[in-house]
């Protein structure tokens, strides 16, 4: 080798000789890649609360990690309802996945898993981005030693006709953008000279189906927007012309909350004179401009948001039907106390897509998913060190919900309260839970901007719906 004395090389360790040689050959990157593959490969599907916490806590020195997700960001879902009316801007509650993967030396692939072959240790993926010709993304395989499934869930339509075609969901930031767009559209349409009184009443009727935390918080945020910004910016609309109706199929909203707090939420809505809560109402169908309840009652609407329960993603349906994976209630993979999928050796599941056989009552919440992600990362770190950890146990820290008018519900095992103090606690807790320093600065800035200048009602594009 020109420029290097052979006597010096002979005294160097074998690995150092290879390093010098490969550097001289210009292929050190190949050696580094070969060294990296000596570590066990962990593939993580999804980057929600469970998956994102898992990769944040996983020791980067122990595993070669690949994150596969069609969504390239983590979404802080507790504040998603606030973005639908502009209280908070969308990017303030997003955290790019590559921020974390690049920091830890992990790999990110913008794709969706469509199949799992545990025998060969590979997953089949499809790119989430179409090519330049508009064709669907290409398929490819990704090998694994350990697979972590944290793909989350989809909204459950319960087979009600017209839901997917005519209603809006509120699961992703894209859903919130569509809802915000439609709210502004119906307000602009309501000011058209040609609009009849009957049409005006329909346009300004906002319907929410589902009285869980998501539906209730959206009702609270929408009520705030109507009471403040709408009446200020759309002064020509008849006062108190906009109404929100929240439908719940059972006899109370916020079923997981303390009964007294649930009743306080209803009283707060009644006090607003904007939100009407209707319980024991079942939706039979949704048309383009009206919903039909069981019994035949028809309710015209300008916007309908569907927020009722969770359903499985296509991957889980495929695993159940084609590979015999056991599912709880047909929606979630059954896992043991260490989050290993039942009957599988190296496949784990956590978050909304998993149900523990020994703890079936764990709620599908961000809190539970984050605890599972933290636990599984600790388990993997322990496995790399040759030790074990105790089985997972869910620690219920409580629940919170915003119901509008600077009133929140705060329900913990130690303390239950509602009102302005609970609202301060609600904001304070969520502010501390935001992942990045950037977002911890951005969210208070958005709150202050909304308080001083109001919410933005800019309409960017024309909707086909209008």
Coordinates of C-alpha atoms in Angstrom, one line a residue:
X1 CA 0.0 0.0 0.0
X2 CA 1.6 3.2 -1.2
X3 CA 2.4 5.7 1.6
X4 CA 2.0 3.3 4.5
X5 CA 4.8 1.3 6.1
X6 CA 4.1 -2.4 6.3
X7 CA 5.9 -2.6 9.7
X8 CA 3.5 -0.2 11.2
X9 CA 0.5 -2.1 9.9
X10 CA 1.7 -5.4 11.3
X11 CA 1.7 -3.9 14.8
X12 CA -1.9 -2.6 14.5
X13 CA -5.0 -4.5 15.6
X14 CA -6.7 -6.4 12.8
X15 CA -9.8 -4.1 12.9
X16 CA -7.6 -1.0 12.7
X17 CA -5.8 -2.5 9.7
X18 CA -9.2 -3.0 8.0
X19 CA -10.2 0.6 8.9
X20 CA -7.1 2.1 7.4
X21 CA -7.3 -0.1 4.3
X22 CA -11.0 0.7 3.7
X23 CA -10.4 4.4 4.2
X24 CA -7.6 4.3 1.6
X25 CA -10.0 2.4 -0.7
X26 CA -12.7 5.0 -0.2
X27 CA -15.2 2.4 1.1
X28 CA -15.3 3.0 4.8
X29 CA -19.0 3.6 4.5
X30 CA -19.4 -0.1 3.5
X31 CA -17.5 -1.3 6.5
X32 CA -19.6 1.0 8.8
X33 CA -22.7 -0.4 7.3
X34 CA -21.5 -4.0 7.8
X35 CA -20.6 -3.2 11.4
X36 CA -24.1 -1.7 12.0
X37 CA -25.9 -4.8 10.7
X38 CA -24.2 -6.9 13.4
X39 CA -26.7 -5.5 15.9
X40 CA -30.2 -7.0 16.0
X41 CA -32.6 -5.1 13.7
X42 CA -35.7 -3.7 15.3
X43 CA -38.5 -2.5 13.0
X44 CA -41.1 -0.1 14.4
X45 CA -44.4 0.3 12.6
X46 CA -46.0 3.7 13.4
X47 CA -44.9 6.8 15.2
X48 CA -47.8 7.7 17.4
X49 CA -47.7 7.9 21.2
X50 CA -46.5 4.4 21.7
X51 CA -44.1 4.1 18.9
X52 CA -42.6 7.5 19.3
X53 CA -42.0 7.0 23.0
X54 CA -40.4 3.6 22.3
X55 CA -37.8 5.0 19.9
X56 CA -37.1 8.0 22.2
X57 CA -36.2 5.6 25.1
X58 CA -34.6 2.8 23.2
X59 CA -30.8 2.6 23.7
X60 CA -29.2 3.5 20.3
X61 CA -26.1 1.4 21.0
X62 CA -28.0 -1.9 21.3
X63 CA -30.1 -2.1 18.1
X64 CA -30.3 -1.2 14.5
X65 CA -33.7 0.5 14.4
X66 CA -35.9 1.2 11.4
X67 CA -39.1 3.2 11.8
X68 CA -41.7 2.6 9.1
X69 CA -44.7 4.9 9.0
X70 CA -46.7 6.7 6.3
X71 CA -46.9 9.7 8.6
X72 CA -43.5 11.4 9.1
X73 CA -44.4 13.2 12.3
X74 CA -45.6 12.7 15.8
X75 CA -48.9 14.4 16.6
X76 CA -49.8 15.7 20.1
X77 CA -53.4 14.6 19.9
X78 CA -54.7 16.2 23.1
X79 CA -54.5 19.6 21.4
X80 CA -55.8 18.5 18.0
X81 CA -59.3 19.8 18.7
X82 CA -57.8 23.3 19.3
X83 CA -56.4 23.4 15.8
X84 CA -59.8 22.9 14.1
X85 CA -60.8 26.4 14.9
X86 CA -57.4 28.1 15.0
X87 CA -56.8 28.4 18.7
X88 CA -53.5 26.6 18.0
X89 CA -51.8 26.3 14.7
X90 CA -51.2 22.8 13.2
X91 CA -47.4 22.8 13.2
X92 CA -47.3 23.7 16.9
X93 CA -48.4 20.2 17.9
X94 CA -46.3 18.3 15.4
X95 CA -42.8 16.8 15.9
X96 CA -41.0 15.5 12.8
X97 CA -39.9 11.8 13.2
X98 CA -36.6 12.5 11.6
X99 CA -35.7 14.9 14.4
X100 CA -35.5 11.9 16.7
X101 CA -34.3 9.2 14.3
X102 CA -31.4 11.4 13.0
X103 CA -30.3 12.3 16.5
X104 CA -30.1 8.7 17.6
X105 CA -28.8 7.2 14.3
X106 CA -32.0 5.3 13.5
X107 CA -33.5 5.0 10.1
X108 CA -36.9 6.3 8.9
X109 CA -38.9 5.0 5.9
X110 CA -42.0 6.9 4.7
X111 CA -44.0 3.8 3.9
X112 CA -46.9 1.6 5.1
X113 CA -46.6 -2.0 6.1
X114 CA -49.0 -4.3 4.2
X115 CA -47.9 -7.7 5.4
X116 CA -45.8 -9.5 7.9
X117 CA -43.8 -12.7 7.3
X118 CA -42.5 -13.8 10.7
X119 CA -41.0 -17.1 9.3
X120 CA -38.6 -15.2 7.0
X121 CA -38.2 -12.3 9.3
X122 CA -39.5 -9.7 6.8
X123 CA -42.3 -7.2 6.4
X124 CA -43.8 -6.1 3.1
X125 CA -44.0 -2.3 2.7
X126 CA -45.5 0.1 0.2
X127 CA -44.1 3.6 -0.3
X128 CA -46.5 6.3 1.0
X129 CA -45.5 8.6 -1.8
X130 CA -46.6 8.1 -5.4
X131 CA -44.1 8.4 -8.2
X132 CA -43.9 11.2 -10.7
X133 CA -46.4 9.5 -12.9
X134 CA -49.0 9.4 -10.1
X135 CA -48.8 5.6 -9.7
X136 CA -49.0 4.0 -6.3
X137 CA -45.9 3.6 -4.2
X138 CA -43.6 0.7 -5.0
X139 CA -43.4 -2.3 -2.7
X140 CA -40.3 -3.6 -1.0
X141 CA -39.2 -5.8 1.9
X142 CA -37.6 -4.8 5.2
X143 CA -36.0 -7.6 7.3
X144 CA -36.3 -7.7 11.1
X145 CA -35.2 -9.6 14.2
X146 CA -37.9 -7.9 16.4
X147 CA -41.0 -6.2 15.1
X148 CA -42.9 -3.6 17.1
X149 CA -46.5 -2.9 15.8
X150 CA -47.8 0.5 16.9
X151 CA -49.9 1.5 13.9
X152 CA -52.8 2.9 16.0
X153 CA -56.4 2.6 14.8
X154 CA -59.0 4.1 12.6
X155 CA -62.4 5.7 13.4
X156 CA -65.1 3.1 13.8
X157 CA -68.1 3.8 11.6
X158 CA -70.1 0.8 13.0
X159 CA -71.3 0.2 9.4
X160 CA -73.5 3.3 9.5
X161 CA -74.3 4.2 5.8
X162 CA -72.9 7.5 4.6
X163 CA -70.3 8.1 7.4
X164 CA -67.2 7.7 5.3
X165 CA -68.7 9.7 2.4
X166 CA -70.2 12.6 4.2
X167 CA -68.8 13.0 7.7
X168 CA -65.5 14.3 8.9
X169 CA -63.2 12.4 11.3
X170 CA -60.8 13.9 13.8
X171 CA -57.8 11.6 14.2
X172 CA -55.0 13.2 12.2
X173 CA -53.9 16.7 11.5
X174 CA -55.2 16.4 8.0
X175 CA -58.7 15.8 9.4
X176 CA -58.4 18.9 11.5
X177 CA -57.4 20.9 8.4
X178 CA -60.4 19.7 6.5
X179 CA -62.7 20.6 9.4
X180 CA -61.3 24.0 9.8
X181 CA -61.7 24.6 6.1
X182 CA -65.3 23.5 6.1
X183 CA -66.2 25.7 9.2
X184 CA -65.0 28.8 7.3
X185 CA -66.7 27.7 4.1
X186 CA -70.2 27.3 5.7
X187 CA -69.8 30.7 7.4
X188 CA -68.9 32.3 4.0
X189 CA -71.8 30.4 2.3
X190 CA -74.2 31.6 5.0
X191 CA -73.4 35.2 3.9
X192 CA -74.3 34.6 0.3
X193 CA -77.3 36.9 -0.8
X194 CA -79.1 33.9 -2.4
X195 CA -79.2 31.8 0.9
X196 CA -82.7 31.2 2.2
X197 CA -83.6 31.2 5.9
X198 CA -83.9 27.4 5.8
X199 CA -80.6 27.0 4.1
X200 CA -79.0 29.4 6.6
X201 CA -80.2 27.4 9.5
X202 CA -78.8 24.2 8.0
X203 CA -75.4 25.7 7.2
X204 CA -74.9 27.0 10.7
X205 CA -75.9 23.7 12.4
X206 CA -72.8 21.8 13.4
X207 CA -73.3 18.2 14.3
X208 CA -70.9 16.0 16.4
X209 CA -71.6 12.3 16.7
X210 CA -69.8 10.8 19.8
X211 CA -69.6 12.1 23.3
X212 CA -66.1 10.9 24.2
X213 CA -63.2 13.3 25.0
X214 CA -62.5 14.1 21.3
X215 CA -66.1 15.0 20.5
X216 CA -66.6 16.9 23.7
X217 CA -63.4 19.0 23.3
X218 CA -64.2 19.8 19.7
X219 CA -67.7 21.0 20.9
X220 CA -66.0 23.2 23.5
X221 CA -63.6 24.7 21.0
X222 CA -66.3 25.2 18.4
X223 CA -68.5 26.9 20.9
X224 CA -65.7 29.3 21.9
X225 CA -65.1 30.1 18.2
X226 CA -68.8 30.8 17.6
X227 CA -69.2 32.9 20.7
X228 CA -66.2 35.1 20.1
X229 CA -64.7 35.2 16.6
X230 CA -67.8 34.3 14.5
X231 CA -70.0 36.9 16.1
X232 CA -67.2 39.5 15.7
X233 CA -66.2 38.7 12.1
X234 CA -69.6 37.7 10.7
X235 CA -71.7 40.5 12.2
X236 CA -74.4 40.3 9.6
X237 CA -75.3 36.8 10.6
X238 CA -78.3 36.6 12.9
X239 CA -77.3 36.5 16.5
X240 CA -77.4 33.1 18.1
X241 CA -78.0 31.6 14.6
X242 CA -75.1 29.0 14.9
X243 CA -75.8 25.9 16.9
X244 CA -73.8 22.8 17.8
X245 CA -75.5 19.5 18.6
X246 CA -73.6 16.7 20.3
X247 CA -75.2 13.2 19.9
X248 CA -74.3 10.3 22.2
X249 CA -75.7 6.8 21.9
X250 CA -75.7 6.1 25.6
X251 CA -77.2 7.9 28.6
X252 CA -74.1 10.1 29.3
X253 CA -71.2 11.8 27.7
X254 CA -67.6 11.2 28.8
X255 CA -68.4 7.8 30.1
X256 CA -64.9 7.2 31.5
X257 CA -65.1 10.3 33.7
X258 CA -66.6 10.7 37.1
X259 CA -70.4 11.0 36.9
X260 CA -70.5 14.4 38.6
X261 CA -67.9 15.8 36.2
X262 CA -69.8 14.4 33.2
X263 CA -72.9 16.2 34.5
X264 CA -70.9 19.4 34.9
X265 CA -69.9 19.2 31.3
X266 CA -73.5 19.0 30.2
X267 CA -74.4 22.0 32.4
X268 CA -71.5 24.0 31.0
X269 CA -72.8 23.3 27.5
X270 CA -76.3 24.3 28.5
X271 CA -74.9 27.6 30.0
X272 CA -73.2 28.4 26.7
X273 CA -76.6 28.4 24.8
X274 CA -74.7 27.1 21.8
X275 CA -74.0 23.4 22.4
X276 CA -77.0 21.1 22.8
X277 CA -76.3 17.6 24.2
X278 CA -78.6 14.8 23.2
X279 CA -78.1 11.4 24.7
X280 CA -79.6 8.0 23.9
X281 CA -79.6 8.9 20.2
X282 CA -78.4 6.5 17.6
X283 CA -77.6 7.6 14.1
X284 CA -79.0 5.3 11.3
X285 CA -77.5 7.1 8.3
X286 CA -75.8 10.3 7.1
X287 CA -76.6 12.0 3.9
X288 CA -74.9 14.9 2.3
X289 CA -77.0 17.5 4.1
X290 CA -78.8 15.6 6.9
X291 CA -78.4 12.8 9.4
X292 CA -81.2 10.4 10.2
X293 CA -81.7 9.1 13.7
X294 CA -83.2 5.8 14.8
X295 CA -86.9 6.5 14.8
X296 CA -86.8 8.5 11.6
X297 CA -86.0 12.0 12.8
X298 CA -84.0 14.0 10.3
X299 CA -81.4 16.6 11.3
X300 CA -80.1 19.0 8.7
X301 CA -76.4 20.1 9.1
X302 CA -73.7 22.1 7.5
X303 CA -70.8 20.1 9.1
X304 CA -70.9 16.6 10.7
X305 CA -67.9 15.3 12.7
X306 CA -67.9 11.6 13.5
X307 CA -66.0 10.6 16.7
X308 CA -67.3 7.2 18.0
X309 CA -64.8 4.5 19.0
X310 CA -61.9 2.9 17.2
X311 CA -61.6 0.3 14.5
X312 CA -58.7 -1.8 13.1
X313 CA -56.4 -0.7 10.3
X314 CA -56.2 -2.8 7.1
X315 CA -53.0 -4.4 8.3
X316 CA -54.6 -5.8 11.4
X317 CA -57.6 -7.1 9.5
X318 CA -55.2 -8.8 7.1
X319 CA -53.2 -10.4 9.9
X320 CA -56.4 -11.7 11.5
X321 CA -58.0 -13.1 8.3
X322 CA -54.9 -14.4 6.5
X323 CA -52.4 -15.4 9.3
X324 CA -54.7 -16.1 12.3
X325 CA -53.5 -13.4 14.6
X326 CA -55.8 -13.3 17.6
X327 CA -57.8 -10.0 18.0
X328 CA -59.8 -8.6 20.9
X329 CA -63.3 -7.6 19.8
X330 CA -62.0 -7.7 16.3
X331 CA -60.1 -4.5 16.6
X332 CA -56.9 -4.9 18.6
X333 CA -54.1 -7.5 18.7
X334 CA -54.0 -9.6 21.9
X335 CA -50.7 -9.3 23.8
X336 CA -49.3 -10.7 27.0
X337 CA -47.9 -8.9 30.0
X338 CA -44.7 -8.1 28.1
X339 CA -46.6 -6.7 25.1
X340 CA -45.6 -9.7 22.9
X341 CA -48.4 -10.7 20.5
X342 CA -50.1 -13.9 21.5
X343 CA -48.6 -16.9 19.8
X344 CA -45.8 -14.9 18.2
X345 CA -42.1 -15.0 19.2
X346 CA -40.6 -11.7 18.0
X347 CA -43.7 -9.6 17.3
X348 CA -44.8 -7.0 19.8
X349 CA -47.9 -4.6 19.8
X350 CA -48.7 -1.6 21.8
X351 CA -50.9 1.5 21.9
X352 CA -54.4 1.6 20.4
X353 CA -53.8 -1.4 18.3
X354 CA -53.1 -3.7 21.2
X355 CA -55.2 -5.3 24.0
X356 CA -53.6 -6.9 27.0
X357 CA -55.2 -10.3 27.8
X358 CA -54.6 -9.9 31.6
X359 CA -55.6 -6.2 31.7
X360 CA -58.5 -5.9 29.2
X361 CA -59.8 -2.6 30.6
X362 CA -56.8 -0.4 29.7
X363 CA -58.2 2.5 27.8
X364 CA -57.1 3.4 24.2
X365 CA -55.6 6.7 25.3
X366 CA -52.4 8.6 24.8
X367 CA -51.5 8.0 28.4
X368 CA -51.7 4.2 28.2
X369 CA -49.9 4.2 24.8
X370 CA -47.0 6.3 26.1
X371 CA -46.6 4.1 29.2
X372 CA -46.5 1.0 27.0
X373 CA -43.9 2.6 24.7
X374 CA -41.7 3.4 27.7
X375 CA -42.1 -0.1 29.2
X376 CA -41.2 -1.9 25.9
X377 CA -38.1 0.3 25.4
X378 CA -37.0 -0.6 29.0
X379 CA -37.6 -4.3 28.2
X380 CA -35.5 -4.2 25.0
X381 CA -32.7 -2.3 26.8
X382 CA -32.8 -5.0 29.5
X383 CA -32.8 -7.8 27.0
X384 CA -29.6 -6.3 25.4
X385 CA -28.0 -6.4 28.9
X386 CA -29.2 -10.0 29.6
X387 CA -31.7 -9.1 32.3
X388 CA -35.5 -9.1 32.7
X389 CA -38.0 -6.6 33.9
X390 CA -41.4 -7.0 35.7
X391 CA -44.5 -7.3 33.6
X392 CA -46.3 -4.1 32.4
X393 CA -48.9 -2.6 34.7
X394 CA -51.0 0.4 33.7
X395 CA -50.8 3.4 36.0
X396 CA -54.0 5.5 35.7
X397 CA -52.9 9.1 36.2
X398 CA -56.3 10.5 35.4
X399 CA -58.1 12.3 32.5
X400 CA -58.7 15.8 31.5
X401 CA -61.1 17.5 29.0
X402 CA -61.9 21.0 27.9
X403 CA -65.6 21.9 27.6
X404 CA -65.3 25.6 26.5
X405 CA -65.7 28.9 28.2
X406 CA -62.4 28.5 30.1
X407 CA -63.8 25.4 31.9
X408 CA -62.0 22.1 32.0
X409 CA -62.6 18.8 33.8
X410 CA -59.8 17.3 35.9
X411 CA -60.4 13.7 36.9
X412 CA -57.6 11.9 38.8
X413 CA -57.7 9.2 41.5
X414 CA -56.6 11.9 44.0
X415 CA -58.5 14.9 42.8
X416 CA -61.6 15.7 40.9
X417 CA -62.5 19.3 39.9
X418 CA -64.1 21.4 37.2
X419 CA -63.9 25.1 36.3
X420 CA -61.2 27.8 35.8
X421 CA -58.7 26.2 38.1
X422 CA -59.0 22.9 36.2
X423 CA -58.6 24.8 33.0
X424 CA -55.2 26.2 34.2
X425 CA -54.2 22.7 35.2
X426 CA -55.3 21.3 31.9
X427 CA -53.2 23.8 30.0
X428 CA -50.2 23.5 32.3
X429 CA -50.1 19.7 32.2
X430 CA -50.3 19.5 28.4
X431 CA -47.8 22.3 28.0
X432 CA -45.3 20.3 30.0
X433 CA -46.0 17.1 28.0
X434 CA -45.3 18.7 24.6
X435 CA -42.2 17.0 23.2
X436 CA -39.9 19.7 21.9
X437 CA -38.7 23.0 23.3
X438 CA -39.9 24.6 20.0
X439 CA -43.5 23.5 20.6
X440 CA -43.3 24.5 24.2
X441 CA -42.6 28.1 23.0
X442 CA -44.9 27.9 20.0
X443 CA -48.1 26.8 21.8
X444 CA -48.2 29.6 24.4
X445 CA -47.4 32.0 21.6
X446 CA -50.5 30.7 19.7
X447 CA -52.7 31.0 22.8
X448 CA -51.5 34.6 23.3
X449 CA -52.1 35.5 19.7
X450 CA -55.6 34.1 19.8
X451 CA -56.4 36.0 23.0
X452 CA -55.1 39.3 21.6
X453 CA -56.1 39.1 17.9
X454 CA -58.6 36.3 17.5
X455 CA -58.6 33.3 15.4
X456 CA -57.6 33.3 11.7
X457 CA -60.5 32.6 9.3
X458 CA -58.5 32.7 6.0
X459 CA -60.0 30.5 3.3
X460 CA -57.1 29.1 1.2
X461 CA -58.7 26.9 -1.4
X462 CA -62.1 26.2 -2.9
X463 CA -63.8 23.1 -1.6
X464 CA -65.4 20.7 -4.0
X465 CA -68.0 20.1 -1.2
X466 CA -69.2 23.7 -1.6

